[in-house]
PDB file of C-alpha atoms in Angstrom:
ATOM      1  CA  MET A   1     309.147 128.224 146.290  1.00  0.00           C
ATOM      2  CA  GLU A   2     307.302 126.376 149.303  1.00  0.00           C
ATOM      3  CA  SER A   3     304.962 127.814 151.613  1.00  0.00           C
ATOM      4  CA  ILE A   4     305.380 129.086 154.826  1.00  0.00           C
ATOM      5  CA  TYR A   5     303.958 127.622 158.329  1.00  0.00           C
ATOM      6  CA  SER A   6     305.981 128.736 161.563  1.00  0.00           C
ATOM      7  CA  PRO A   7     303.584 129.956 164.854  1.00  0.00           C
ATOM      8  CA  GLU A   8     305.183 133.448 163.158  1.00  0.00           C
ATOM      9  CA  LYS A   9     304.494 133.210 159.988  1.00  0.00           C
ATOM     10  CA  GLN A  10     302.167 131.413 157.971  1.00  0.00           C
ATOM     11  CA  SER A  11     301.794 132.002 153.563  1.00  0.00           C
ATOM     12  CA  LEU A  12     298.618 132.242 150.994  1.00  0.00           C
ATOM     13  CA  VAL A  13     298.241 132.165 147.435  1.00  0.00           C
ATOM     14  CA  LEU A  14     295.193 133.959 146.451  1.00  0.00           C
ATOM     15  CA  GLY A  15     293.904 135.278 142.936  1.00  0.00           C
ATOM     16  CA  GLY A  16     292.030 137.866 142.547  1.00  0.00           C
ATOM     17  CA  GLY A  17     292.285 139.272 139.096  1.00  0.00           C
ATOM     18  CA  CYS A  18     295.678 141.176 138.957  1.00  0.00           C
ATOM     19  CA  PHE A  19     298.022 140.870 140.864  1.00  0.00           C
ATOM     20  CA  TRP A  20     299.388 144.457 141.219  1.00  0.00           C
ATOM     21  CA  CYS A  21     296.044 145.412 142.757  1.00  0.00           C
ATOM     22  CA  LEU A  22     295.824 142.208 144.885  1.00  0.00           C
ATOM     23  CA  GLU A  23     299.661 142.845 145.982  1.00  0.00           C
ATOM     24  CA  ALA A  24     298.827 147.266 147.088  1.00  0.00           C
ATOM     25  CA  VAL A  25     295.640 145.516 149.085  1.00  0.00           C
ATOM     26  CA  TYR A  26     297.629 143.498 151.547  1.00  0.00           C
ATOM     27  CA  GLN A  27     300.716 145.575 151.484  1.00  0.00           C
ATOM     28  CA  SER A  28     298.764 148.201 153.438  1.00  0.00           C
ATOM     29  CA  TRP A  29     297.741 145.452 156.594  1.00  0.00           C
ATOM     30  CA  ASP A  30     300.165 145.469 159.533  1.00  0.00           C
ATOM     31  CA  GLY A  31     300.753 141.613 160.769  1.00  0.00           C
ATOM     32  CA  VAL A  32     301.865 141.434 155.854  1.00  0.00           C
ATOM     33  CA  LEU A  33     305.886 140.463 156.382  1.00  0.00           C
ATOM     34  CA  SER A  34     306.018 140.185 152.367  1.00  0.00           C
ATOM     35  CA  VAL A  35     303.487 140.362 149.307  1.00  0.00           C
ATOM     36  CA  THR A  36     304.727 138.686 146.001  1.00  0.00           C
ATOM     37  CA  PRO A  37     303.227 138.459 143.005  1.00  0.00           C
ATOM     38  CA  GLY A  38     303.060 135.101 140.533  1.00  0.00           C
ATOM     39  CA  TYR A  39     301.443 132.677 139.412  1.00  0.00           C
ATOM     40  CA  GLY A  40     299.800 129.574 140.340  1.00  0.00           C
ATOM     41  CA  GLY A  41     297.259 127.319 139.548  1.00  0.00           C
ATOM     42  CA  GLY A  42     299.156 126.442 135.817  1.00  0.00           C
ATOM     43  CA  THR A  43     300.847 123.275 134.228  1.00  0.00           C
ATOM     44  CA  LEU A  44     303.192 125.076 132.990  1.00  0.00           C
ATOM     45  CA  ALA A  45     306.743 125.174 134.922  1.00  0.00           C
ATOM     46  CA  ARG A  46     308.532 129.094 135.470  1.00  0.00           C
ATOM     47  CA  PRO A  47     305.688 130.664 133.394  1.00  0.00           C
ATOM     48  CA  THR A  48     306.403 133.993 132.276  1.00  0.00           C
ATOM     49  CA  TYR A  49     303.738 136.527 132.223  1.00  0.00           C
ATOM     50  CA  GLU A  50     302.745 136.768 128.044  1.00  0.00           C
ATOM     51  CA  GLN A  51     302.246 132.781 128.662  1.00  0.00           C
ATOM     52  CA  VAL A  52     300.039 133.516 131.368  1.00  0.00           C
ATOM     53  CA  CYS A  53     298.091 136.152 129.694  1.00  0.00           C
ATOM     54  CA  GLY A  54     297.917 134.465 126.574  1.00  0.00           C
ATOM     55  CA  GLY A  55     295.471 132.276 128.659  1.00  0.00           C
ATOM     56  CA  GLU A  56     297.571 128.583 127.778  1.00  0.00           C
ATOM     57  CA  THR A  57     299.191 127.725 130.809  1.00  0.00           C
ATOM     58  CA  GLY A  58     296.056 127.250 133.525  1.00  0.00           C
ATOM     59  CA  HIS A  59     298.055 129.615 135.801  1.00  0.00           C
ATOM     60  CA  GLY A  60     296.113 132.538 137.428  1.00  0.00           C
ATOM     61  CA  GLU A  61     298.305 135.848 138.652  1.00  0.00           C
ATOM     62  CA  VAL A  62     297.790 135.513 142.249  1.00  0.00           C
ATOM     63  CA  VAL A  63     299.956 136.739 145.490  1.00  0.00           C
ATOM     64  CA  GLN A  64     301.791 134.814 147.778  1.00  0.00           C
ATOM     65  CA  VAL A  65     300.548 136.545 151.580  1.00  0.00           C
ATOM     66  CA  VAL A  66     303.611 135.737 154.170  1.00  0.00           C
ATOM     67  CA  PHE A  67     301.906 137.038 157.099  1.00  0.00           C
ATOM     68  CA  ASP A  68     302.122 136.534 161.017  1.00  0.00           C
ATOM     69  CA  PRO A  69     298.701 134.574 162.385  1.00  0.00           C
ATOM     70  CA  ALA A  70     299.077 136.372 166.145  1.00  0.00           C
ATOM     71  CA  ARG A  71     298.992 140.103 164.155  1.00  0.00           C
ATOM     72  CA  LEU A  72     296.825 138.993 161.013  1.00  0.00           C
ATOM     73  CA  PRO A  73     294.716 136.253 161.470  1.00  0.00           C
ATOM     74  CA  LEU A  74     293.843 133.941 158.365  1.00  0.00           C
ATOM     75  CA  ASP A  75     290.108 134.440 158.812  1.00  0.00           C
ATOM     76  CA  LEU A  76     290.935 138.253 158.306  1.00  0.00           C
ATOM     77  CA  VAL A  77     293.132 138.097 155.531  1.00  0.00           C
ATOM     78  CA  LEU A  78     290.527 135.856 153.780  1.00  0.00           C
ATOM     79  CA  ASP A  79     288.211 138.670 154.722  1.00  0.00           C
ATOM     80  CA  ILE A  80     290.463 141.086 152.731  1.00  0.00           C
ATOM     81  CA  PHE A  81     290.459 138.756 149.833  1.00  0.00           C
ATOM     82  CA  PHE A  82     286.573 138.881 150.051  1.00  0.00           C
ATOM     83  CA  ALA A  83     286.033 142.776 149.946  1.00  0.00           C
ATOM     84  CA  ALA A  84     289.427 143.069 147.489  1.00  0.00           C
ATOM     85  CA  HIS A  85     286.974 141.499 144.757  1.00  0.00           C
ATOM     86  CA  ASP A  86     284.171 140.429 143.405  1.00  0.00           C
ATOM     87  CA  PRO A  87     283.754 136.869 143.611  1.00  0.00           C
ATOM     88  CA  THR A  88     281.136 136.302 141.556  1.00  0.00           C
ATOM     89  CA  THR A  89     282.247 136.532 138.473  1.00  0.00           C
ATOM     90  CA  LEU A  90     284.109 133.950 136.368  1.00  0.00           C
ATOM     91  CA  ASN A  91     287.198 134.439 134.860  1.00  0.00           C
ATOM     92  CA  ARG A  92     286.782 138.288 135.581  1.00  0.00           C
ATOM     93  CA  GLN A  93     288.065 141.382 137.424  1.00  0.00           C
ATOM     94  CA  GLY A  94     286.679 144.608 135.623  1.00  0.00           C
ATOM     95  CA  CYS A  95     288.086 145.144 132.069  1.00  0.00           C
ATOM     96  CA  ASP A  96     290.417 142.012 132.940  1.00  0.00           C
ATOM     97  CA  LEU A  97     288.942 139.294 131.309  1.00  0.00           C
ATOM     98  CA  GLY A  98     290.649 135.814 131.535  1.00  0.00           C
ATOM     99  CA  SER A  99     291.353 132.440 132.846  1.00  0.00           C
ATOM    100  CA  GLN A 100     294.174 134.363 134.807  1.00  0.00           C
ATOM    101  CA  TYR A 101     292.030 136.682 136.421  1.00  0.00           C
ATOM    102  CA  ARG A 102     289.636 134.295 137.993  1.00  0.00           C
ATOM    103  CA  SER A 103     289.172 134.126 141.808  1.00  0.00           C
ATOM    104  CA  LEU A 104     291.025 131.811 143.475  1.00  0.00           C
ATOM    105  CA  ILE A 105     292.809 130.703 146.921  1.00  0.00           C
ATOM    106  CA  LEU A 106     295.280 128.605 147.106  1.00  0.00           C
ATOM    107  CA  PHE A 107     295.980 126.315 150.228  1.00  0.00           C
ATOM    108  CA  GLY A 108     299.301 124.491 151.994  1.00  0.00           C
ATOM    109  CA  ASP A 109     297.570 122.563 154.547  1.00  0.00           C
ATOM    110  CA  ARG A 110     294.199 121.314 155.721  1.00  0.00           C
ATOM    111  CA  ALA A 111     292.999 124.146 158.079  1.00  0.00           C
ATOM    112  CA  GLN A 112     293.341 126.690 155.345  1.00  0.00           C
ATOM    113  CA  GLU A 113     291.416 124.249 152.954  1.00  0.00           C
ATOM    114  CA  GLU A 114     288.667 124.731 155.919  1.00  0.00           C
ATOM    115  CA  ALA A 115     289.157 128.569 157.172  1.00  0.00           C
ATOM    116  CA  ALA A 116     288.568 129.503 153.202  1.00  0.00           C
ATOM    117  CA  ARG A 117     285.396 127.108 152.652  1.00  0.00           C
ATOM    118  CA  ALA A 118     283.621 128.990 155.511  1.00  0.00           C
ATOM    119  CA  ALA A 119     285.119 132.303 154.563  1.00  0.00           C
ATOM    120  CA  ILE A 120     282.998 131.614 151.479  1.00  0.00           C
ATOM    121  CA  ALA A 121     280.210 130.519 153.079  1.00  0.00           C
ATOM    122  CA  ARG A 122     280.191 133.481 155.471  1.00  0.00           C
ATOM    123  CA  HIS A 123     280.881 136.021 152.440  1.00  0.00           C
ATOM    124  CA  GLN A 124     277.972 134.514 150.155  1.00  0.00           C
ATOM    125  CA  PRO A 125     275.305 136.930 151.929  1.00  0.00           C
ATOM    126  CA  ASP A 126     276.847 140.036 150.767  1.00  0.00           C
ATOM    127  CA  TRP A 127     276.568 139.027 147.514  1.00  0.00           C
ATOM    128  CA  PRO A 128     272.863 138.644 144.794  1.00  0.00           C
ATOM    129  CA  ASP A 129     275.078 135.595 142.638  1.00  0.00           C
ATOM    130  CA  PRO A 130     277.425 132.758 143.720  1.00  0.00           C
ATOM    131  CA  ILE A 131     280.536 133.024 144.894  1.00  0.00           C
ATOM    132  CA  VAL A 132     282.687 131.024 141.971  1.00  0.00           C
ATOM    133  CA  THR A 133     286.238 131.231 143.730  1.00  0.00           C
ATOM    134  CA  GLN A 134     288.240 127.791 143.362  1.00  0.00           C
ATOM    135  CA  VAL A 135     289.315 126.485 146.153  1.00  0.00           C
ATOM    136  CA  GLY A 136     292.938 124.024 145.835  1.00  0.00           C
ATOM    137  CA  PRO A 137     295.434 122.619 147.234  1.00  0.00           C
ATOM    138  CA  LEU A 138     299.015 125.060 146.379  1.00  0.00           C
ATOM    139  CA  ASP A 139     300.693 122.891 144.263  1.00  0.00           C
ATOM    140  CA  ARG A 140     303.726 124.966 143.385  1.00  0.00           C
ATOM    141  CA  PHE A 141     304.441 128.841 143.457  1.00  0.00           C
ATOM    142  CA  TRP A 142     305.936 130.833 140.675  1.00  0.00           C
ATOM    143  CA  PRO A 143     306.871 134.299 141.596  1.00  0.00           C
ATOM    144  CA  ALA A 144     306.342 136.869 138.811  1.00  0.00           C
ATOM    145  CA  GLU A 145     309.175 138.588 137.051  1.00  0.00           C
ATOM    146  CA  ALA A 146     310.438 141.548 139.324  1.00  0.00           C
ATOM    147  CA  ASP A 147     309.127 144.463 137.335  1.00  0.00           C
ATOM    148  CA  HIS A 148     306.101 143.203 138.760  1.00  0.00           C
ATOM    149  CA  TRP A 149     306.765 143.326 142.612  1.00  0.00           C
ATOM    150  CA  ASP A 150     306.204 147.352 144.351  1.00  0.00           C
ATOM    151  CA  TYR A 151     303.855 147.917 140.875  1.00  0.00           C
ATOM    152  CA  TYR A 152     301.415 150.314 142.849  1.00  0.00           C
ATOM    153  CA  ARG A 153     304.401 151.758 144.895  1.00  0.00           C
ATOM    154  CA  ARG A 154     306.606 152.074 142.009  1.00  0.00           C
ATOM    155  CA  HIS A 155     304.027 153.713 139.456  1.00  0.00           C
ATOM    156  CA  GLY A 156     301.149 155.319 141.171  1.00  0.00           C
ATOM    157  CA  GLY A 157     300.363 158.000 138.760  1.00  0.00           C
ATOM    158  CA  ALA A 158     300.053 155.140 135.501  1.00  0.00           C
ATOM    159  CA  PRO A 159     296.572 155.192 134.557  1.00  0.00           C
ATOM    160  CA  TYR A 160     295.580 151.892 135.842  1.00  0.00           C
ATOM    161  CA  CYS A 161     297.064 152.291 138.688  1.00  0.00           C
ATOM    162  CA  GLN A 162     294.886 155.976 139.396  1.00  0.00           C
ATOM    163  CA  GLY A 163     292.071 154.387 137.537  1.00  0.00           C
ATOM    164  CA  VAL A 164     291.342 150.766 138.741  1.00  0.00           C
ATOM    165  CA  ILE A 165     294.076 150.305 142.266  1.00  0.00           C
ATOM    166  CA  GLY A 166     293.432 153.888 144.247  1.00  0.00           C
ATOM    167  CA  PRO A 167     290.157 153.346 143.793  1.00  0.00           C
ATOM    168  CA  LYS A 168     290.423 149.929 145.704  1.00  0.00           C
ATOM    169  CA  LEU A 169     291.971 150.737 148.087  1.00  0.00           C
ATOM    170  CA  ALA A 170     289.948 153.843 148.750  1.00  0.00           C
ATOM    171  CA  GLY A 171     286.888 151.709 148.830  1.00  0.00           C
ATOM    172  CA  LEU A 172     288.813 148.650 151.064  1.00  0.00           C
ATOM    173  CA  ARG A 173     290.107 151.719 153.560  1.00  0.00           C
ATOM    174  CA  ALA A 174     286.223 152.922 153.804  1.00  0.00           C
ATOM    175  CA  ALA A 175     285.141 149.175 154.544  1.00  0.00           C
ATOM    176  CA  PHE A 176     287.760 148.439 157.399  1.00  0.00           C
ATOM    177  CA  ALA A 177     287.660 152.203 158.336  1.00  0.00           C
ATOM    178  CA  GLY A 178     289.528 151.995 162.013  1.00  0.00           C
ATOM    179  CA  HIS A 179     290.645 147.822 162.078  1.00  0.00           C
ATOM    180  CA  PRO A 180     293.580 149.155 164.546  1.00  0.00           C
ATOM    181  CA  ARG A 181     296.102 146.218 161.710  1.00  0.00           C
ATOM    182  CA  LEU A 182     294.853 148.621 158.844  1.00  0.00           C
ATOM    183  CA  LEU A 183     298.063 150.727 158.488  1.00  0.00           C
ATOM    184  CA  PRO A 184     297.997 154.350 157.969  1.00  0.00           C
ATOM    185  CA  GLU A 185     297.161 155.476 154.470  1.00  0.00           C
ATOM    186  CA  GLY A 186     300.720 155.835 152.944  1.00  0.00           C
ATOM    187  CA  ASP A 187     301.996 154.056 155.367  1.00  0.00           C
ATOM    188  CA  GLY A 188     301.499 150.586 152.780  1.00  0.00           C
ATOM    189  CA  ASP A 189     299.464 151.974 149.700  1.00  0.00           C
ATOM    190  CA  ASP A 190     301.803 154.483 148.333  1.00  0.00           C
TER     191      ASP A 190
END
């Protein structure tokens, strides 16, 4: 799957822990055209969830966020990313442990790389520890199996959704309260 670039849409591949969380986060924003969970940053072609979770493929659990930059600028996409996870923990987000849960930005062009590096510098003062987010070129994005798509919307009552994703969304709603591009609760995250 290729990155998508045009005046009306761009794509960026992001990893910040479990892809179910980031998928739900970005589905909450006007200007996001699609969010696809998958795998990136590794060496194995067509990896499976089980292979990635085994930690031997080098892939991270990521989402491909396709967005309209006129409605949701790249800098805001990155600000949401840094608000949605702890970019200072190496290979870990909460109880999720392993290199597949690392903080990762896979860019498609030089402008995205520069924006990613600027976002790290902009957000470093927000954290007491150094940001360890990996930034690199997108080699290939592999969509996850269909049962991982729209996970929070389909399984909102599941313990992981209630205990991890729901509170994460509530925190982001508080952090971005009143932002004109944040969809009303229920429009994107239920």
